[in-house]
Amino acid sequence: MMANSGVKGEVGQAALLQADDLRYEALLGHDAAKLADLLDDDFVYVHSSGLKERKDSFVGGIASGRVVYNGVDLGEREVWVDDRTATICGDVILHLAIGGEARVLDITFLSVWVRSQEGWVLRSWASVPRRKVAAEVSLSEFARHALGTVATTTVAQQLSEHGIHNVVMSGLHPTRPDDRMVGSAYTLRYVPMREDVSAKQEPGSLNAQQRAVEEIGSGQVLVIDARGLSDAGTIGDIFSLRVHMRGGAGVVTDGALRDTPAVADLPIPVYHKGSHAAVVGELHHPLETNVPIACGGTLVMPGDIIVGDGEGVVVVPSEMAEDIARSAWEQHVREEYILEKVRGGESLRGLYPLPADRMTDYEAWRLGNSWASTDAGSSTPMI
C-alpha cells in the first residue's frame, strides 16, 4: 500500500481502508443500510461493462436481492490520501449473482473517496476487466506453423483423442476460405438489447464492442458471443478493418455480419453465421470483454487458441496447444504419406489406418521429405 508521508497521511489511510473494508462487509452481508451510509449522495458506480449507476439504483439492487455478493478476493490496494480526498486502486475478484445468474468478475478498480464530518464516504467507483490471460498466451514457432497448416478436422480429431470433444463451432462460414487463421481469443460478449441498460452508458465512453477493437492485440482473434442469432449485424467492415489494423488475426461471430461484401474484401479472415443489414443495437447490447463466452455452441475462454480454415473454426485450450499442435502435425504427415500412395494407385487395404508393418517404409519416406520433420518446415504439400 502507498500513502502520502506523515502521521496525518498514515491516520487518514488507516481510516480510509477501514471504511473500504466496511463497504465490502456491507456488500457481503447484504446490508443495504450500512452500504448507503458509506456512499456519498453523489455516488457513481461505473461497471466494468461501461454502464453507469447512481446511488439509489446501486443500493436498491442490494436491498432487493437483485445483486447478491457471495465472495470478494481482494488483492493489494494502493492508497493516496490528502486532506479532503483519497483514491484506492487495485485488483479484486467479485463472486456475485445478478438476477439469479452467477458471475465472477476479475477486475481492476479505482475508487475516489471524500472526507465528510462522519468520516470517509465513497464518491465514485469504476472498474475494467483485468487483462491477463489473453495477453500472456504465446505459441512456439513450431506450434503456430503446425496449427496454421493442418486441417481443422485434424485438430478436432486430436483434441477428441485427448479427451476434449465439443470444440468445433457450428454453422459458421468464412469470408476468405483459402486463408488460415491462428491466434489467441479476445472474447466479446453480447446480451439481448434493453434500451434502459444501454442508456446508462457514460456519454463519450466506449461500449464493449468499441473497447474490444481498440484493445485487441497483435495475433489475437476477436471472438463474439452473439447467442447464435443472425437477425442483426454484430460487426461490419469498419470495425473489422480496425481489428486488422491493430494486428488481429481474425474475427469470429456466431451472429451476422453487416457489410459482408466489404468485409470479404478485407485482408483478414472473418467467420460468421449469416448476413444482416440491421445495426447491432437492434438486437444486441455489447456487455463485456475477455470473459468466458459461448460461440457456435462451444466454450471459449480468453486466451484459447482459435484455429480456422475453409471448413470452420476449432477452439484449442491454451494449455494444450503445444501438445495438440505436435500430435496434429504427426497425423498430418502420416496422412500425406497415405494420400501419396493412394494417388499412386494403392488400395486402402493395409494402408489406412497406417499399420505397423508399413512404418519402416513410412519413416524412409519421411526422411526423404524435409518438410515432414517434427520441426514443421515452412513448406508442405497440399492435402
Tab-separated table of C-alpha atoms in Angstrom:
chain	number	residue	atom	x	y	z
A	1	MET	CA	0.000	0.000	0.000
A	2	MET	CA	1.056	3.568	-0.590
A	3	ALA	CA	0.082	6.851	1.034
A	4	ASN	CA	1.490	10.314	1.392
A	5	SER	CA	4.034	10.681	4.170
A	6	GLY	CA	3.421	11.946	7.690
A	7	VAL	CA	1.253	10.975	10.639
A	8	LYS	CA	-1.796	12.692	9.219
A	9	GLY	CA	-1.487	10.670	5.998
A	10	GLU	CA	-0.986	7.425	7.902
A	11	VAL	CA	-4.035	8.086	10.099
A	12	GLY	CA	-6.092	9.010	7.047
A	13	GLN	CA	-5.002	5.870	5.264
A	14	ALA	CA	-5.980	3.628	8.165
A	15	ALA	CA	-9.416	5.214	8.439
A	16	LEU	CA	-9.884	5.051	4.690
A	17	LEU	CA	-9.028	1.350	4.474
A	18	GLN	CA	-11.320	0.684	7.422
A	19	ALA	CA	-14.159	2.383	5.533
A	20	ASP	CA	-13.324	0.373	2.398
A	21	ASP	CA	-13.345	-2.867	4.426
A	22	LEU	CA	-16.722	-1.922	5.926
A	23	ARG	CA	-18.091	-1.409	2.419
A	24	TYR	CA	-17.099	-4.929	1.394
A	25	GLU	CA	-18.603	-6.252	4.642
A	26	ALA	CA	-21.846	-4.479	3.849
A	27	LEU	CA	-21.885	-5.967	0.344
A	28	LEU	CA	-21.220	-9.485	1.610
A	29	GLY	CA	-23.731	-9.044	4.429
A	30	HIS	CA	-26.372	-7.714	2.010
A	31	ASP	CA	-26.716	-4.744	4.368
A	32	ALA	CA	-28.113	-2.000	2.153
A	33	ALA	CA	-28.489	0.491	5.023
A	34	LYS	CA	-24.859	0.202	6.105
A	35	LEU	CA	-23.784	0.423	2.488
A	36	ALA	CA	-25.816	3.591	1.924
A	37	ASP	CA	-24.105	5.277	4.893
A	38	LEU	CA	-20.718	4.657	3.271
A	39	LEU	CA	-21.710	6.192	-0.080
A	40	ASP	CA	-21.731	9.885	-0.908
A	41	ASP	CA	-25.087	11.292	-2.066
A	42	ASP	CA	-23.495	11.927	-5.474
A	43	PHE	CA	-22.055	8.419	-5.674
A	44	VAL	CA	-21.495	7.000	-9.180
A	45	TYR	CA	-20.696	3.343	-9.890
A	46	VAL	CA	-19.165	2.602	-13.306
A	47	HIS	CA	-19.379	-1.110	-14.073
A	48	SER	CA	-16.621	-2.997	-15.893
A	49	SER	CA	-19.035	-3.155	-18.849
A	50	GLY	CA	-19.015	0.664	-19.007
A	51	LEU	CA	-22.538	1.095	-17.642
A	52	LYS	CA	-23.069	3.829	-15.049
A	53	GLU	CA	-25.260	3.538	-11.947
A	54	ARG	CA	-26.265	6.116	-9.304
A	55	LYS	CA	-26.503	5.579	-5.556
A	56	ASP	CA	-30.217	4.816	-5.352
A	57	SER	CA	-30.021	2.210	-8.102
A	58	PHE	CA	-26.863	0.582	-6.732
A	59	VAL	CA	-28.134	0.351	-3.154
A	60	GLY	CA	-31.564	-0.706	-4.402
A	61	GLY	CA	-30.041	-3.657	-6.210
A	62	ILE	CA	-28.539	-4.874	-2.930
A	63	ALA	CA	-31.714	-4.220	-0.927
A	64	SER	CA	-33.947	-6.070	-3.401
A	65	GLY	CA	-31.626	-9.048	-3.752
A	66	ARG	CA	-31.257	-8.461	-7.471
A	67	VAL	CA	-27.491	-8.250	-6.881
A	68	VAL	CA	-26.014	-10.622	-4.299
A	69	TYR	CA	-22.320	-10.563	-3.393
A	70	ASN	CA	-21.136	-14.028	-2.337
A	71	GLY	CA	-17.392	-13.529	-2.129
A	72	VAL	CA	-14.593	-10.973	-2.500
A	73	ASP	CA	-10.975	-11.880	-3.259
A	74	LEU	CA	-9.199	-8.587	-2.721
A	75	GLY	CA	-5.637	-8.031	-3.885
A	76	GLU	CA	-3.190	-5.413	-2.641
A	77	ARG	CA	-4.603	-1.898	-2.592
A	78	GLU	CA	-2.641	1.245	-3.397
A	79	VAL	CA	-3.825	4.311	-1.500
A	80	TRP	CA	-3.303	8.048	-1.952
A	81	VAL	CA	-4.623	10.379	0.747
A	82	ASP	CA	-4.751	14.150	1.175
A	83	ASP	CA	-6.785	16.431	3.432
A	84	ARG	CA	-10.185	16.038	1.785
A	85	THR	CA	-9.968	13.349	-0.896
A	86	ALA	CA	-8.380	9.954	-1.392
A	87	THR	CA	-8.154	7.240	-4.010
A	88	ILE	CA	-7.741	3.485	-3.834
A	89	CYS	CA	-6.813	1.259	-6.757
A	90	GLY	CA	-6.148	-2.432	-7.030
A	91	ASP	CA	-7.419	-5.768	-8.298
A	92	VAL	CA	-10.372	-7.732	-6.986
A	93	ILE	CA	-12.325	-10.843	-7.935
A	94	LEU	CA	-16.028	-10.492	-7.148
A	95	HIS	CA	-18.253	-13.559	-6.824
A	96	LEU	CA	-21.841	-12.456	-7.216
A	97	ALA	CA	-25.228	-13.272	-8.666
A	98	ILE	CA	-27.094	-10.784	-10.836
A	99	GLY	CA	-30.743	-11.596	-11.316
A	100	GLY	CA	-30.007	-15.109	-10.110
A	101	GLU	CA	-27.178	-15.655	-12.634
A	102	ALA	CA	-23.847	-16.478	-11.031
A	103	ARG	CA	-20.991	-14.290	-12.207
A	104	VAL	CA	-17.284	-13.956	-11.444
A	105	LEU	CA	-15.724	-10.569	-12.231
A	106	ASP	CA	-11.932	-10.308	-12.271
A	107	ILE	CA	-11.355	-6.562	-12.389
A	108	THR	CA	-9.030	-3.648	-11.765
A	109	PHE	CA	-10.737	-0.813	-9.896
A	110	LEU	CA	-10.248	2.815	-8.951
A	111	SER	CA	-12.313	4.372	-6.150
A	112	VAL	CA	-12.492	8.037	-5.125
A	113	TRP	CA	-13.355	8.919	-1.518
A	114	VAL	CA	-14.178	12.241	0.121
A	115	ARG	CA	-13.953	13.136	3.784
A	116	SER	CA	-17.228	14.105	5.443
A	117	GLN	CA	-17.957	15.118	9.035
A	118	GLU	CA	-18.729	11.470	9.809
A	119	GLY	CA	-15.636	10.126	8.048
A	120	TRP	CA	-14.725	8.825	4.608
A	121	VAL	CA	-17.526	8.220	2.086
A	122	LEU	CA	-17.209	6.775	-1.376
A	123	ARG	CA	-17.816	9.275	-4.211
A	124	SER	CA	-17.164	7.019	-7.208
A	125	TRP	CA	-16.053	3.503	-8.070
A	126	ALA	CA	-15.024	2.375	-11.564
A	127	SER	CA	-13.532	-0.823	-12.913
A	128	VAL	CA	-12.314	-2.536	-16.056
A	129	PRO	CA	-11.807	-6.271	-16.683
A	130	ARG	CA	-8.339	-7.316	-15.629
A	131	ARG	CA	-6.308	-8.138	-18.747
A	132	LYS	CA	-4.198	-11.167	-18.108
A	133	VAL	CA	-4.747	-14.483	-19.845
A	134	ALA	CA	-5.354	-13.313	-23.404
A	135	ALA	CA	-2.292	-11.069	-23.430
A	136	GLU	CA	0.027	-13.740	-21.997
A	137	VAL	CA	-0.675	-16.634	-24.374
A	138	SER	CA	2.076	-17.328	-26.877
A	139	LEU	CA	2.773	-20.172	-29.279
A	140	SER	CA	6.108	-21.588	-30.306
A	141	GLU	CA	7.095	-21.129	-33.938
A	142	PHE	CA	6.523	-24.853	-34.447
A	143	ALA	CA	3.017	-24.821	-32.958
A	144	ARG	CA	1.964	-21.740	-34.897
A	145	HIS	CA	3.147	-23.247	-38.176
A	146	ALA	CA	1.610	-26.651	-37.452
A	147	LEU	CA	-1.796	-25.275	-36.446
A	148	GLY	CA	-1.706	-22.946	-39.429
A	149	THR	CA	-1.052	-25.846	-41.806
A	150	VAL	CA	-3.040	-28.905	-40.715
A	151	ALA	CA	-6.778	-29.117	-41.353
A	152	THR	CA	-9.197	-28.132	-38.605
A	153	THR	CA	-10.598	-31.658	-38.922
A	154	THR	CA	-7.206	-32.961	-37.826
A	155	VAL	CA	-7.024	-30.541	-34.904
A	156	ALA	CA	-10.532	-31.526	-33.797
A	157	GLN	CA	-9.680	-35.229	-34.012
A	158	GLN	CA	-6.571	-34.785	-31.906
A	159	LEU	CA	-8.492	-32.827	-29.286
A	160	SER	CA	-11.060	-35.625	-29.172
A	161	GLU	CA	-8.304	-38.193	-28.693
A	162	HIS	CA	-7.029	-36.040	-25.806
A	163	GLY	CA	-10.499	-36.082	-24.202
A	164	ILE	CA	-11.798	-32.656	-25.364
A	165	HIS	CA	-14.800	-33.129	-27.646
A	166	ASN	CA	-17.034	-30.072	-28.084
A	167	VAL	CA	-14.540	-27.828	-29.858
A	168	VAL	CA	-15.892	-27.223	-33.371
A	169	MET	CA	-18.037	-24.115	-33.838
A	170	SER	CA	-21.259	-24.924	-35.668
A	171	GLY	CA	-22.863	-23.090	-38.561
A	172	LEU	CA	-20.107	-20.575	-39.332
A	173	HIS	CA	-18.857	-19.590	-42.772
A	174	PRO	CA	-15.536	-17.945	-43.754
A	175	THR	CA	-15.296	-14.800	-45.837
A	176	ARG	CA	-11.869	-15.974	-47.051
A	177	PRO	CA	-11.983	-19.804	-47.264
A	178	ASP	CA	-8.472	-20.031	-48.696
A	179	ASP	CA	-6.948	-18.216	-45.716
A	180	ARG	CA	-5.808	-19.768	-42.458
A	181	MET	CA	-6.353	-18.278	-39.016
A	182	VAL	CA	-4.415	-18.961	-35.812
A	183	GLY	CA	-4.497	-16.707	-32.765
A	184	SER	CA	-5.439	-16.367	-29.122
A	185	ALA	CA	-9.023	-15.468	-28.254
A	186	TYR	CA	-10.034	-11.966	-27.256
A	187	THR	CA	-13.665	-12.509	-26.276
A	188	LEU	CA	-16.621	-10.129	-26.578
A	189	ARG	CA	-19.999	-10.930	-25.032
A	190	TYR	CA	-23.304	-9.615	-26.372
A	191	VAL	CA	-26.547	-9.833	-24.409
A	192	PRO	CA	-30.090	-9.022	-25.566
A	193	MET	CA	-30.633	-5.321	-26.151
A	194	ARG	CA	-32.538	-3.456	-23.457
A	195	GLU	CA	-32.787	0.257	-24.014
A	196	ASP	CA	-32.740	1.354	-20.374
A	197	VAL	CA	-29.476	-0.515	-19.786
A	198	SER	CA	-27.878	0.849	-22.938
A	199	ALA	CA	-28.909	4.377	-21.944
A	200	LYS	CA	-26.798	4.144	-18.773
A	201	GLN	CA	-23.565	4.230	-20.750
A	202	GLU	CA	-21.496	7.288	-19.923
A	203	PRO	CA	-21.639	9.785	-22.822
A	204	GLY	CA	-18.433	9.664	-24.804
A	205	SER	CA	-17.290	6.376	-23.259
A	206	LEU	CA	-16.586	3.239	-25.286
A	207	ASN	CA	-19.016	0.368	-25.196
A	208	ALA	CA	-17.649	-3.166	-25.031
A	209	GLN	CA	-17.581	-3.590	-28.814
A	210	GLN	CA	-15.705	-0.344	-29.340
A	211	ARG	CA	-13.341	-1.171	-26.480
A	212	ALA	CA	-12.625	-4.592	-27.982
A	213	VAL	CA	-11.482	-3.290	-31.360
A	214	GLU	CA	-9.326	-0.656	-29.641
A	215	GLU	CA	-7.704	-3.132	-27.239
A	216	ILE	CA	-7.234	-6.292	-29.298
A	217	GLY	CA	-3.579	-7.082	-29.743
A	218	SER	CA	-1.389	-8.463	-32.490
A	219	GLY	CA	-2.088	-12.124	-33.187
A	220	GLN	CA	-5.383	-12.194	-31.302
A	221	VAL	CA	-8.739	-13.299	-32.704
A	222	LEU	CA	-11.866	-11.340	-31.786
A	223	VAL	CA	-14.489	-13.944	-30.823
A	224	ILE	CA	-18.054	-12.642	-30.398
A	225	ASP	CA	-20.807	-14.358	-28.434
A	226	ALA	CA	-23.974	-13.283	-30.261
A	227	ARG	CA	-26.071	-16.130	-28.804
A	228	GLY	CA	-26.293	-17.722	-32.250
A	229	LEU	CA	-28.677	-15.039	-33.507
A	230	SER	CA	-28.320	-13.653	-37.025
A	231	ASP	CA	-31.211	-11.165	-37.099
A	232	ALA	CA	-28.922	-8.136	-36.782
A	233	GLY	CA	-25.313	-7.412	-37.590
A	234	THR	CA	-22.665	-7.985	-34.940
A	235	ILE	CA	-19.694	-6.373	-36.708
A	236	GLY	CA	-19.128	-4.616	-40.033
A	237	ASP	CA	-16.350	-3.527	-42.321
A	238	ILE	CA	-15.043	-0.552	-40.322
A	239	PHE	CA	-14.672	-2.428	-37.033
A	240	SER	CA	-13.251	-5.490	-38.828
A	241	LEU	CA	-10.713	-3.265	-40.541
A	242	ARG	CA	-9.761	-1.789	-37.172
A	243	VAL	CA	-9.074	-5.316	-35.871
A	244	HIS	CA	-6.842	-5.918	-38.890
A	245	MET	CA	-5.011	-2.604	-38.471
A	246	ARG	CA	-4.217	-3.492	-34.849
A	247	GLY	CA	-2.664	-6.762	-35.987
A	248	GLY	CA	-5.614	-9.016	-35.168
A	249	ALA	CA	-5.508	-12.488	-36.697
A	250	GLY	CA	-9.229	-12.737	-37.427
A	251	VAL	CA	-12.828	-12.264	-36.316
A	252	VAL	CA	-15.324	-14.961	-35.341
A	253	THR	CA	-19.006	-14.338	-34.580
A	254	ASP	CA	-21.917	-16.741	-34.223
A	255	GLY	CA	-24.157	-13.893	-35.335
A	256	ALA	CA	-24.466	-11.954	-38.568
A	257	LEU	CA	-22.125	-9.648	-40.454
A	258	ARG	CA	-23.009	-6.249	-41.795
A	259	ASP	CA	-21.273	-5.003	-44.963
A	260	THR	CA	-20.482	-8.603	-45.868
A	261	PRO	CA	-19.093	-7.918	-49.384
A	262	ALA	CA	-16.810	-5.202	-47.998
A	263	VAL	CA	-15.694	-7.431	-45.109
A	264	ALA	CA	-14.887	-10.206	-47.589
A	265	ASP	CA	-12.538	-7.814	-49.393
A	266	LEU	CA	-10.548	-7.133	-46.221
A	267	PRO	CA	-7.226	-8.988	-45.797
A	268	ILE	CA	-8.404	-10.698	-42.604
A	269	PRO	CA	-10.400	-13.924	-42.180
A	270	VAL	CA	-13.873	-13.416	-40.702
A	271	TYR	CA	-16.209	-16.276	-39.746
A	272	HIS	CA	-19.920	-15.621	-39.373
A	273	LYS	CA	-23.331	-17.289	-39.265
A	274	GLY	CA	-25.025	-15.091	-41.868
A	275	SER	CA	-25.514	-11.560	-43.143
A	276	HIS	CA	-27.900	-8.869	-41.939
A	277	ALA	CA	-28.079	-5.146	-42.653
A	278	ALA	CA	-29.559	-4.119	-39.277
A	279	VAL	CA	-27.233	-2.434	-36.769
A	280	VAL	CA	-26.074	-4.300	-33.692
A	281	GLY	CA	-28.312	-2.276	-31.360
A	282	GLU	CA	-31.459	-3.681	-32.940
A	283	LEU	CA	-30.829	-6.985	-31.188
A	284	HIS	CA	-27.649	-6.941	-29.122
A	285	HIS	CA	-26.052	-4.980	-26.301
A	286	PRO	CA	-22.221	-5.336	-26.163
A	287	LEU	CA	-21.737	-6.067	-22.471
A	288	GLU	CA	-18.203	-7.150	-21.592
A	289	THR	CA	-14.854	-8.337	-22.890
A	290	ASN	CA	-12.319	-11.033	-22.014
A	291	VAL	CA	-14.763	-13.250	-20.144
A	292	PRO	CA	-15.718	-16.874	-20.858
A	293	ILE	CA	-18.270	-16.966	-23.677
A	294	ALA	CA	-20.183	-19.361	-25.898
A	295	CYS	CA	-19.663	-19.095	-29.653
A	296	GLY	CA	-21.047	-21.513	-32.199
A	297	GLY	CA	-22.019	-23.914	-29.429
A	298	THR	CA	-18.529	-24.094	-27.922
A	299	LEU	CA	-17.000	-22.649	-24.777
A	300	VAL	CA	-14.285	-20.079	-25.462
A	301	MET	CA	-12.010	-18.919	-22.669
A	302	PRO	CA	-9.940	-15.762	-23.051
A	303	GLY	CA	-6.580	-16.851	-24.434
A	304	ASP	CA	-7.781	-20.110	-26.008
A	305	ILE	CA	-6.143	-20.759	-29.372
A	306	ILE	CA	-8.579	-20.269	-32.252
A	307	VAL	CA	-7.808	-22.174	-35.460
A	308	GLY	CA	-9.710	-21.587	-38.687
A	309	ASP	CA	-9.630	-22.806	-42.290
A	310	GLY	CA	-12.076	-23.169	-45.159
A	311	GLU	CA	-14.043	-25.773	-43.219
A	312	GLY	CA	-14.593	-23.896	-39.993
A	313	VAL	CA	-13.242	-22.941	-36.582
A	314	VAL	CA	-11.832	-25.086	-33.772
A	315	VAL	CA	-11.110	-23.998	-30.188
A	316	VAL	CA	-7.895	-25.322	-28.629
A	317	PRO	CA	-7.431	-24.897	-24.849
A	318	SER	CA	-4.360	-22.722	-24.452
A	319	GLU	CA	-2.560	-25.067	-22.059
A	320	MET	CA	-2.929	-27.928	-24.569
A	321	ALA	CA	-1.964	-26.021	-27.701
A	322	GLU	CA	1.670	-27.173	-27.969
A	323	ASP	CA	0.796	-30.855	-27.457
A	324	ILE	CA	-2.141	-30.694	-29.864
A	325	ALA	CA	-0.001	-28.950	-32.476
A	326	ARG	CA	2.606	-31.719	-32.309
A	327	SER	CA	0.152	-34.628	-32.439
A	328	ALA	CA	-1.873	-32.929	-35.197
A	329	TRP	CA	1.322	-32.457	-37.212
A	330	GLU	CA	2.166	-36.150	-36.833
A	331	GLN	CA	-1.306	-37.106	-38.104
A	332	HIS	CA	-0.994	-34.625	-40.965
A	333	VAL	CA	2.330	-36.083	-42.109
A	334	ARG	CA	1.045	-39.692	-41.924
A	335	GLU	CA	-1.994	-38.765	-43.983
A	336	GLU	CA	0.191	-37.044	-46.590
A	337	TYR	CA	2.097	-40.308	-46.972
A	338	ILE	CA	-1.156	-42.234	-47.354
A	339	LEU	CA	-2.540	-39.752	-49.873
A	340	GLU	CA	0.605	-40.024	-51.971
A	341	LYS	CA	0.263	-43.803	-52.042
A	342	VAL	CA	-3.438	-43.578	-52.956
A	343	ARG	CA	-2.599	-41.178	-55.792
A	344	GLY	CA	-0.161	-43.804	-56.987
A	345	GLY	CA	-2.959	-46.334	-57.251
A	346	GLU	CA	-2.654	-48.269	-53.984
A	347	SER	CA	-5.696	-49.724	-52.239
A	348	LEU	CA	-6.597	-48.561	-48.756
A	349	ARG	CA	-6.304	-52.183	-47.583
A	350	GLY	CA	-3.263	-52.412	-45.371
A	351	LEU	CA	-2.624	-48.699	-45.797
A	352	TYR	CA	-5.251	-46.752	-43.877
A	353	PRO	CA	-5.088	-46.591	-40.928
A	354	LEU	CA	-1.339	-46.962	-41.291
A	355	PRO	CA	-0.375	-50.408	-39.927
A	356	ALA	CA	2.814	-51.265	-38.052
A	357	ASP	CA	4.264	-53.215	-40.975
A	358	ARG	CA	4.285	-50.046	-43.116
A	359	MET	CA	6.174	-47.932	-40.597
A	360	THR	CA	9.632	-48.689	-41.998
A	361	ASP	CA	8.592	-47.524	-45.457
A	362	TYR	CA	6.803	-44.523	-43.929
A	363	GLU	CA	9.847	-43.433	-41.931
A	364	ALA	CA	12.059	-43.725	-45.017
A	365	TRP	CA	9.576	-41.618	-46.995
A	366	ARG	CA	9.519	-39.065	-44.204
A	367	LEU	CA	13.295	-38.766	-44.137
A	368	GLY	CA	13.181	-38.042	-47.842
A	369	ASN	CA	10.746	-35.143	-47.365
A	370	SER	CA	12.343	-32.383	-45.300
A	371	TRP	CA	9.029	-30.538	-44.813
A	372	ALA	CA	7.707	-33.549	-42.865
A	373	SER	CA	10.193	-33.225	-40.000
A	374	THR	CA	8.984	-32.668	-36.449
A	375	ASP	CA	10.316	-29.115	-36.793
A	376	ALA	CA	7.356	-28.379	-39.093
A	377	GLY	CA	9.197	-26.909	-42.040
A	378	SER	CA	7.963	-23.884	-43.887
A	379	SER	CA	6.699	-25.671	-46.996
A	380	THR	CA	4.244	-28.557	-47.145
A	381	PRO	CA	2.295	-30.144	-49.991
A	382	MET	CA	-1.418	-29.567	-50.298
A	383	ILE	CA	-3.638	-32.340	-48.977
